[in-house]
PDB file of C-alpha atoms in Angstrom:
ATOM      1  CA  UNK L  24      40.350 -66.859  23.218  1.00 92.00           C
ATOM      2  CA  UNK L  25      37.358 -66.159  25.435  1.00 96.00           C
ATOM      3  CA  UNK L  26      34.661 -63.510  25.738  1.00 96.00           C
ATOM      4  CA  UNK L  27      32.150 -62.303  28.289  1.00 97.00           C
ATOM      5  CA  UNK L  28      28.735 -61.866  26.670  1.00 97.00           C
ATOM      6  CA  UNK L  29      25.413 -60.568  27.933  1.00 97.00           C
ATOM      7  CA  UNK L  30      22.154 -62.261  26.944  1.00 96.00           C
ATOM      8  CA  UNK L  31      18.858 -62.624  28.742  1.00 94.00           C
ATOM      9  CA  UNK L  32      19.938 -60.217  31.484  1.00 95.00           C
ATOM     10  CA  UNK L  33      22.829 -62.471  32.521  1.00 97.00           C
ATOM     11  CA  UNK L  34      26.548 -62.539  31.780  1.00 97.00           C
ATOM     12  CA  UNK L  35      28.425 -65.621  30.553  1.00 97.00           C
ATOM     13  CA  UNK L  36      32.113 -66.331  29.987  1.00 97.00           C
ATOM     14  CA  UNK L  37      32.296 -68.320  26.729  1.00 97.00           C
ATOM     15  CA  UNK L  38      34.970 -70.150  24.749  1.00 97.00           C
ATOM     16  CA  UNK L  39      34.681 -71.338  21.133  1.00 96.00           C
ATOM     17  CA  UNK L  40      33.160 -74.818  20.872  1.00 96.00           C
ATOM     18  CA  UNK L  41      31.387 -74.584  24.242  1.00 97.00           C
ATOM     19  CA  UNK L  42      27.670 -75.344  24.736  1.00 97.00           C
ATOM     20  CA  UNK L  43      25.547 -73.494  27.273  1.00 96.00           C
ATOM     21  CA  UNK L  44      21.913 -72.947  28.205  1.00 97.00           C
ATOM     22  CA  UNK L  45      20.671 -69.360  28.152  1.00 97.00           C
ATOM     23  CA  UNK L  46      17.285 -67.684  28.518  1.00 97.00           C
ATOM     24  CA  UNK L  47      14.972 -68.504  25.627  1.00 97.00           C
ATOM     25  CA  UNK L  48      15.860 -66.885  22.296  1.00 96.00           C
ATOM     26  CA  UNK L  49      13.182 -66.834  19.550  1.00 96.00           C
ATOM     27  CA  UNK L  50      15.195 -68.566  16.800  1.00 96.00           C
ATOM     28  CA  UNK L  51      14.929 -71.782  14.808  1.00 97.00           C
ATOM     29  CA  UNK L  52      17.029 -74.839  15.651  1.00 97.00           C
ATOM     30  CA  UNK L  53      20.163 -74.923  13.515  1.00 96.00           C
ATOM     31  CA  UNK L  54      20.155 -71.190  12.783  1.00 97.00           C
ATOM     32  CA  UNK L  55      23.192 -69.033  13.494  1.00 97.00           C
ATOM     33  CA  UNK L  56      22.955 -65.814  15.478  1.00 96.00           C
ATOM     34  CA  UNK L  57      25.362 -62.985  16.151  1.00 97.00           C
ATOM     35  CA  UNK L  58      25.608 -61.696  19.711  1.00 96.00           C
ATOM     36  CA  UNK L  59      27.017 -58.173  19.687  1.00 95.00           C
ATOM     37  CA  UNK L  60      26.704 -57.438  23.419  1.00 96.00           C
ATOM     38  CA  UNK L  61      30.303 -58.367  24.257  1.00 97.00           C
ATOM     39  CA  UNK L  62      31.541 -56.948  27.568  1.00 97.00           C
ATOM     40  CA  UNK L  63      35.138 -58.239  27.446  1.00 97.00           C
ATOM     41  CA  UNK L  64      37.449 -60.185  25.130  1.00 97.00           C
ATOM     42  CA  UNK L  65      40.587 -61.953  26.284  1.00 95.00           C
ATOM     43  CA  UNK L  66      43.367 -64.034  24.783  1.00 92.00           C
ATOM     44  CA  UNK L  67      46.169 -65.206  27.059  1.00 87.00           C
ATOM     45  CA  UNK L  68      47.417 -62.275  29.124  1.00 91.00           C
ATOM     46  CA  UNK L  69      45.746 -59.541  27.074  1.00 94.00           C
ATOM     47  CA  UNK L  70      42.210 -58.528  28.037  1.00 95.00           C
ATOM     48  CA  UNK L  71      40.117 -55.852  26.360  1.00 94.00           C
ATOM     49  CA  UNK L  72      37.237 -54.418  28.418  1.00 95.00           C
ATOM     50  CA  UNK L  73      34.371 -52.411  26.998  1.00 93.00           C
ATOM     51  CA  UNK L  74      32.753 -49.323  28.411  1.00 93.00           C
ATOM     52  CA  UNK L  75      30.179 -50.917  28.535  1.00 93.00           C
ATOM     53  CA  UNK L  76      30.621 -52.892  25.261  1.00 95.00           C
ATOM     54  CA  UNK L  77      33.708 -53.750  23.225  1.00 95.00           C
ATOM     55  CA  UNK L  78      33.379 -52.016  19.848  1.00 94.00           C
ATOM     56  CA  UNK L  79      33.406 -54.320  16.836  1.00 93.00           C
ATOM     57  CA  UNK L  80      33.444 -57.516  18.910  1.00 96.00           C
ATOM     58  CA  UNK L  81      30.884 -60.199  18.080  1.00 96.00           C
ATOM     59  CA  UNK L  82      30.236 -63.800  19.026  1.00 97.00           C
ATOM     60  CA  UNK L  83      28.745 -66.184  16.460  1.00 97.00           C
ATOM     61  CA  UNK L  84      26.488 -68.851  18.007  1.00 97.00           C
ATOM     62  CA  UNK L  85      24.450 -71.757  16.649  1.00 98.00           C
ATOM     63  CA  UNK L  86      21.088 -72.738  18.176  1.00 98.00           C
ATOM     64  CA  UNK L  87      21.252 -76.418  19.195  1.00 98.00           C
ATOM     65  CA  UNK L  88      17.914 -76.971  20.941  1.00 98.00           C
ATOM     66  CA  UNK L  89      15.079 -75.514  22.990  1.00 98.00           C
ATOM     67  CA  UNK L  90      13.770 -76.980  26.230  1.00 98.00           C
ATOM     68  CA  UNK L  91      12.625 -76.462  29.786  1.00 98.00           C
ATOM     69  CA  UNK L  92      14.653 -76.631  32.983  1.00 97.00           C
ATOM     70  CA  UNK L  93      13.747 -78.850  35.927  1.00 98.00           C
ATOM     71  CA  UNK L  94      10.804 -77.763  38.039  1.00 98.00           C
ATOM     72  CA  UNK L  95      11.503 -75.347  40.869  1.00 98.00           C
ATOM     73  CA  UNK L  96       9.114 -76.030  43.740  1.00 98.00           C
ATOM     74  CA  UNK L  97       7.859 -73.144  45.854  1.00 98.00           C
ATOM     75  CA  UNK L  98       6.296 -73.943  49.239  1.00 98.00           C
ATOM     76  CA  UNK L  99       4.965 -71.267  51.558  1.00 98.00           C
ATOM     77  CA  UNK L 100       3.597 -71.948  55.007  1.00 98.00           C
ATOM     78  CA  UNK L 101       2.469 -69.926  58.004  1.00 98.00           C
ATOM     79  CA  UNK L 102       2.663 -71.959  61.171  1.00 97.00           C
ATOM     80  CA  UNK L 103      -0.468 -72.279  63.274  1.00 98.00           C
ATOM     81  CA  UNK L 104      -2.516 -70.344  60.679  1.00 98.00           C
ATOM     82  CA  UNK L 105      -3.701 -73.284  58.542  1.00 97.00           C
ATOM     83  CA  UNK L 106      -2.027 -71.761  55.466  1.00 98.00           C
ATOM     84  CA  UNK L 107      -0.022 -73.745  52.942  1.00 98.00           C
ATOM     85  CA  UNK L 108       0.635 -72.816  49.340  1.00 98.00           C
ATOM     86  CA  UNK L 109       2.373 -75.015  46.777  1.00 98.00           C
ATOM     87  CA  UNK L 110       3.540 -73.704  43.438  1.00 98.00           C
ATOM     88  CA  UNK L 111       5.936 -74.809  40.699  1.00 98.00           C
ATOM     89  CA  UNK L 112       7.770 -73.171  37.820  1.00 98.00           C
ATOM     90  CA  UNK L 113       9.688 -74.420  34.787  1.00 98.00           C
ATOM     91  CA  UNK L 114      11.817 -71.884  32.925  1.00 97.00           C
ATOM     92  CA  UNK L 115      12.311 -72.151  29.159  1.00 98.00           C
ATOM     93  CA  UNK L 116      15.858 -72.209  27.790  1.00 98.00           C
ATOM     94  CA  UNK L 117      17.754 -72.246  24.513  1.00 98.00           C
ATOM     95  CA  UNK L 118      20.917 -74.326  24.229  1.00 98.00           C
ATOM     96  CA  UNK L 119      23.540 -72.625  22.078  1.00 98.00           C
ATOM     97  CA  UNK L 120      26.975 -73.596  20.825  1.00 98.00           C
ATOM     98  CA  UNK L 121      29.681 -70.974  20.441  1.00 97.00           C
ATOM     99  CA  UNK L 122      31.025 -71.127  16.880  1.00 97.00           C
ATOM    100  CA  UNK L 123      33.551 -68.288  16.886  1.00 97.00           C
ATOM    101  CA  UNK L 124      34.624 -65.165  18.747  1.00 96.00           C
ATOM    102  CA  UNK L 125      35.545 -62.115  16.676  1.00 93.00           C
ATOM    103  CA  UNK L 126      37.219 -59.404  18.675  1.00 81.00           C
TER     104      UNK L 126
END
């Protein structure tokens, strides 16, 4: 069984037991959360789509860790204008593990 969930403005296809990194969620490590923004639920050939959400469908997740992604380097330059700008950014993430899908 799989589900398509929405968290942090992005959509993820998840399966029970899978780990993934999502935008930072303010929760303690080891705590369990319920994600109720489920866009689709599927098992084998049967798929149930929501309009926009599937009613009654939830995904139970466990917070594994918090961290920061690798640095993204931004470099801007205008040729012949003596202009160079260097900048970097590290985005925070929360690693979650999918415990169960209820749909």
